[in-house]
XYZ file of C-alpha atoms in Angstrom:
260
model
C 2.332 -19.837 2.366
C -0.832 -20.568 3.947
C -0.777 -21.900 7.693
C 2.476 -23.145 7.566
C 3.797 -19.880 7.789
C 4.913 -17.828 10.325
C 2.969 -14.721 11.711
C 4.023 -11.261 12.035
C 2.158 -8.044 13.531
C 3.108 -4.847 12.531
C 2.084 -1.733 14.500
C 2.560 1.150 11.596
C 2.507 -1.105 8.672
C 1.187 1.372 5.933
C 3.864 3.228 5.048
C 7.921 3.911 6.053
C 9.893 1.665 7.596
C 6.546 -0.333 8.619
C 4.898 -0.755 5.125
C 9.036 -1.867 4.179
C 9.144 -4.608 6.478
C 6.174 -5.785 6.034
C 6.793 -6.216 2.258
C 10.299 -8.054 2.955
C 8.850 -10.381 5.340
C 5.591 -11.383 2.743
C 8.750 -11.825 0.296
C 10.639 -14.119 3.251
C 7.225 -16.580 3.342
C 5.649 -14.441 6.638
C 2.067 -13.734 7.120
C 1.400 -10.606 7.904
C -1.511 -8.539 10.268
C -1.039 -5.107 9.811
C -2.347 -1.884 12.407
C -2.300 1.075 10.547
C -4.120 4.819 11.097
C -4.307 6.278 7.854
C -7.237 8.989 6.254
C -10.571 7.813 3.861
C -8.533 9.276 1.018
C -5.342 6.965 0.888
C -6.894 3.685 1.739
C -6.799 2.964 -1.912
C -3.000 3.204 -2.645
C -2.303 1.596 0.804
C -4.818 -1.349 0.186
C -2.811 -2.096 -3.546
C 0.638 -2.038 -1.365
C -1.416 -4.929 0.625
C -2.699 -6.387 -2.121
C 0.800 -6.746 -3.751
C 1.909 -8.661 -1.152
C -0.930 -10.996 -1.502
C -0.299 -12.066 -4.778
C 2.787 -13.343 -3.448
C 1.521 -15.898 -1.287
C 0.970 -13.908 2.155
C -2.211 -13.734 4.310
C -2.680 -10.099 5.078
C -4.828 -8.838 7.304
C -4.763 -5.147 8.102
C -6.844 -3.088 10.566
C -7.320 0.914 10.192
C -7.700 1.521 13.837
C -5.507 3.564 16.386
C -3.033 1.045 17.595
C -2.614 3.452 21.098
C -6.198 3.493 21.984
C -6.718 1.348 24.673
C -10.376 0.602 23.658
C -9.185 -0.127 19.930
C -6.166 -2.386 20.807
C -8.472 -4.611 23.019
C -10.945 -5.157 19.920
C -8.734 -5.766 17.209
C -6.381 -8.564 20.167
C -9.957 -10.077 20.212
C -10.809 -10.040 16.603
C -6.999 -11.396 15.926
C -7.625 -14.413 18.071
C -10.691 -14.989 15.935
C -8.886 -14.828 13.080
C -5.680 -16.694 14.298
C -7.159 -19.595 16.605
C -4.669 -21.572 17.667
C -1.951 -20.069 15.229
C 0.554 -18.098 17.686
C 2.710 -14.742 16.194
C 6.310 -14.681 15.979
C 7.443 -11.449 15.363
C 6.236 -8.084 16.985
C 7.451 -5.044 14.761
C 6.712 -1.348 16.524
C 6.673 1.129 13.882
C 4.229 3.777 15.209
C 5.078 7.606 13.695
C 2.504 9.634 16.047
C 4.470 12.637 17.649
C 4.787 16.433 17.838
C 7.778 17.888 15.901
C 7.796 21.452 17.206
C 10.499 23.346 19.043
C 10.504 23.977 22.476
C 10.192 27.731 22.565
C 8.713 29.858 20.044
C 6.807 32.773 20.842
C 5.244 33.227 17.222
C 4.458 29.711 16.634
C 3.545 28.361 19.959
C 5.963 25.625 21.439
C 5.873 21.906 22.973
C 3.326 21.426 25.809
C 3.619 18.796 28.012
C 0.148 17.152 26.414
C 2.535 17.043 23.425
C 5.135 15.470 24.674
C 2.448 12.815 26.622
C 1.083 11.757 23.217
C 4.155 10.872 21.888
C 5.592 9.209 24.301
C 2.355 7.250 24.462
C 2.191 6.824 20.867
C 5.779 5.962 19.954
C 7.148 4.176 23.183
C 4.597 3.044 25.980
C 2.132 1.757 23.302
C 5.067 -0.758 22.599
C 4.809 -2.333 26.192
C 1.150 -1.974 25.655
C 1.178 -4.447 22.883
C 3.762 -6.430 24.448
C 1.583 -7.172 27.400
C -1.544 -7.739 25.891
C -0.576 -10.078 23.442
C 1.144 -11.943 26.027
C -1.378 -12.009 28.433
C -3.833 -13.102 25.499
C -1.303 -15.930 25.247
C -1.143 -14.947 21.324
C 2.874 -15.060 21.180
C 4.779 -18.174 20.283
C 7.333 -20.213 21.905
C 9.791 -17.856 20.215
C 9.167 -14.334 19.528
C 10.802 -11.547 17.936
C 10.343 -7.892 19.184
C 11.914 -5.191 16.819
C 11.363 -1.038 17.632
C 12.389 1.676 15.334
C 14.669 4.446 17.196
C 17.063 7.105 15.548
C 20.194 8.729 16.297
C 17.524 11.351 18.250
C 17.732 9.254 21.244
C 20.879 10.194 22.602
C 21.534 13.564 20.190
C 20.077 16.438 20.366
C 17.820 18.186 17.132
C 16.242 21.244 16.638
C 11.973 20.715 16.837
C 12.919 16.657 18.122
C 12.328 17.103 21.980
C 9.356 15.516 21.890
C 10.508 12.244 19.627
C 14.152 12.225 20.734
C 12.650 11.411 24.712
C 10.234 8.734 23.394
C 13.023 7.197 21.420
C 15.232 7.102 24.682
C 11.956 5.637 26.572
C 11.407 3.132 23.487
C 15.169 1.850 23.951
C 14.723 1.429 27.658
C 11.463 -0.160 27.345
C 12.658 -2.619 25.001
C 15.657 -2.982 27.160
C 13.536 -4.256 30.192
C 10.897 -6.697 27.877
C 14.349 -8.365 26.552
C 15.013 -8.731 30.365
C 11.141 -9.691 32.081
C 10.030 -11.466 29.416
C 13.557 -13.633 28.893
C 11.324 -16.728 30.520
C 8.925 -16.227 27.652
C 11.131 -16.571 24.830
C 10.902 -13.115 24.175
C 13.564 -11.249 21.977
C 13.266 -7.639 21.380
C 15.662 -5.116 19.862
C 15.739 -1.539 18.108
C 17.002 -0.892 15.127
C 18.900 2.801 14.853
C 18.075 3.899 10.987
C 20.149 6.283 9.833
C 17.790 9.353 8.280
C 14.922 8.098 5.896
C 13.135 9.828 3.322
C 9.463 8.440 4.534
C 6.400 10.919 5.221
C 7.517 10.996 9.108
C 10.706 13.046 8.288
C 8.975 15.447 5.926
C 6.615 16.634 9.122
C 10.057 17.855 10.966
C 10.643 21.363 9.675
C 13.706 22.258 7.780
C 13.545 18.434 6.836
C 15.519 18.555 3.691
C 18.597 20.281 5.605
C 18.406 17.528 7.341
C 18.560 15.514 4.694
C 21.501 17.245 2.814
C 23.423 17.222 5.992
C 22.597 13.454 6.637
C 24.404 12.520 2.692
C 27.622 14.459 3.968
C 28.284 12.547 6.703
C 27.321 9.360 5.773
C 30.596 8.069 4.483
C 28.600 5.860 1.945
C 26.893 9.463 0.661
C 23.354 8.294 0.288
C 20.381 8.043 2.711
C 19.791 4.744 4.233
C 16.762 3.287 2.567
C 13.654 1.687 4.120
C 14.558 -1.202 2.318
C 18.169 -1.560 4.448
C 16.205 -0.914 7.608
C 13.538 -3.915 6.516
C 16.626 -6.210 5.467
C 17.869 -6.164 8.974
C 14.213 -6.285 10.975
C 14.216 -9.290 8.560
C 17.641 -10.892 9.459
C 16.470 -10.459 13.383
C 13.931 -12.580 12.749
C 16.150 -15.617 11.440
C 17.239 -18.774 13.888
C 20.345 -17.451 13.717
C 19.488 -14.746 15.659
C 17.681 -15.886 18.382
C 20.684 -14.831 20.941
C 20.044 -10.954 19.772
C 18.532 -9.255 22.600
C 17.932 -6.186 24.680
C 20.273 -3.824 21.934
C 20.684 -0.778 19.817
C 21.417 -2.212 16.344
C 22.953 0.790 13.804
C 21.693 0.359 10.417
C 22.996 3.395 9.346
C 25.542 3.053 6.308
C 28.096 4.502 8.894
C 26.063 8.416 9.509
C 26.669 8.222 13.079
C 30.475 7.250 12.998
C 30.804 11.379 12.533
């Protein structure tokens, strides 16, 4: 693939719906830099997921750094331009899993604080416009870019324990909302996707997560999950010439789970 190929930066790219794209778009003929927050102990499995795409033909480079730090985003932005020079990115994927899953009163337990619900908003919807902006302003976006957020059905729906990540999904959709509108001039595209329920490592952390899941096959008039792999098809397919007039929207990719 080599230079010729587009370039794609993935905020959350180690695992879930992040690690999922990223494979589909190597597969597609993308490049790939990859922001990722993950322990000592499972950098090994996460760096053969990266290799794998590299035998394909990609350029990966991946960063183990806290994509919400301020401090950290501004060195890996510089070390990216280093790496890039005057090759421009094309797609912008937000896949950031960093949030309290705790209900809001419990006097055994302990409940939400507002420091909770601070970090993840930070974490999984401000940190977006973060990106957004600092990429732009390091004038390290192309001519025609592609900005694709992962929300859930939590944004408008209340869930037991989801107070915290339903109301930075809501902020997440009206952020991307208002980057599809300012930076329109730009040639800026940005959308969420709405998965349906996915088995990935972020939905195990919510408690009584396999209710959840059991519940989630009844309704789903297709009587499965939705996979990672149907949520990376579509970030994929937004990402195609074809959709370039695809902006500012909630996109279902759902298998039908929220018709009922």
């Amino acid at each position: 693939m080599g230079d010729s190929a587009k370039w794609a930066l993935i905020l959350g790219g180690s695992s879930g719906l992040g690690l999922a794209t990223a494979q589909k778009l190597a597969s597609e003929g993308f490049n790939l830099i990859l922001i990722h927050r993950d322990r000592r102990a499972n950098l090994p499995s996460i760096q053969e997921e990266f290799q794998l795409m590299e035998s394909s033909g990609a350029i990966v480079h991946s960063f183990n750094k806290d994509a919400v730090d301020a401090t950290s985003r501004k060195e890996i932005v510089e070390e990216i331009k280093s790496l890039l020079g005057a090759i421009k990115i094309s797609v912008l994927v937000h896949s950031i899993a960093k949030g309290n899953v705790k209900p809001m009163w419990d006097a055994k337990e302990g409940a939400l604080s507002s420091s909770d619900f601070q970090l993840t908003m930070d974490a999984m919807a401000i940190s977006l416009y973060d990106w957004v902006k600092v990429l732009h302003q390091s004038q390290l976006f192309d001519q025609d870019v592609r900005v694709i957020a992962f929300t859930s059905e939590g944004s408008t729906k209340a869930l037991k324990n989801y107070a915290a990540v339903g109301a930075a999904k809501a902020a997440l959709e009206a952020i991307t909302r208002n980057i599809a509108l300012e930076f329109a001039p730009f040639g800026m595209k940005a959308n969420c996707i709405q998965a349906g329920v996915t088995d990935t490592p972020s939905l195990r952390l919510i408690p009584n997560s396999e209710k959840l899941i059991q519940t989630s096959i009844r309704r789903n008039p297709n009587q499965r999950l939705t996979t990672p792999k149907d949520v990376a098809n579509v970030a994929y397919l937004l990402t195609m010439d074809e959709a370039q007039w695809i902006t500012g929207t909630v996109i279902k990719v759902d298998g039908g789970e929220s018709l009922q």
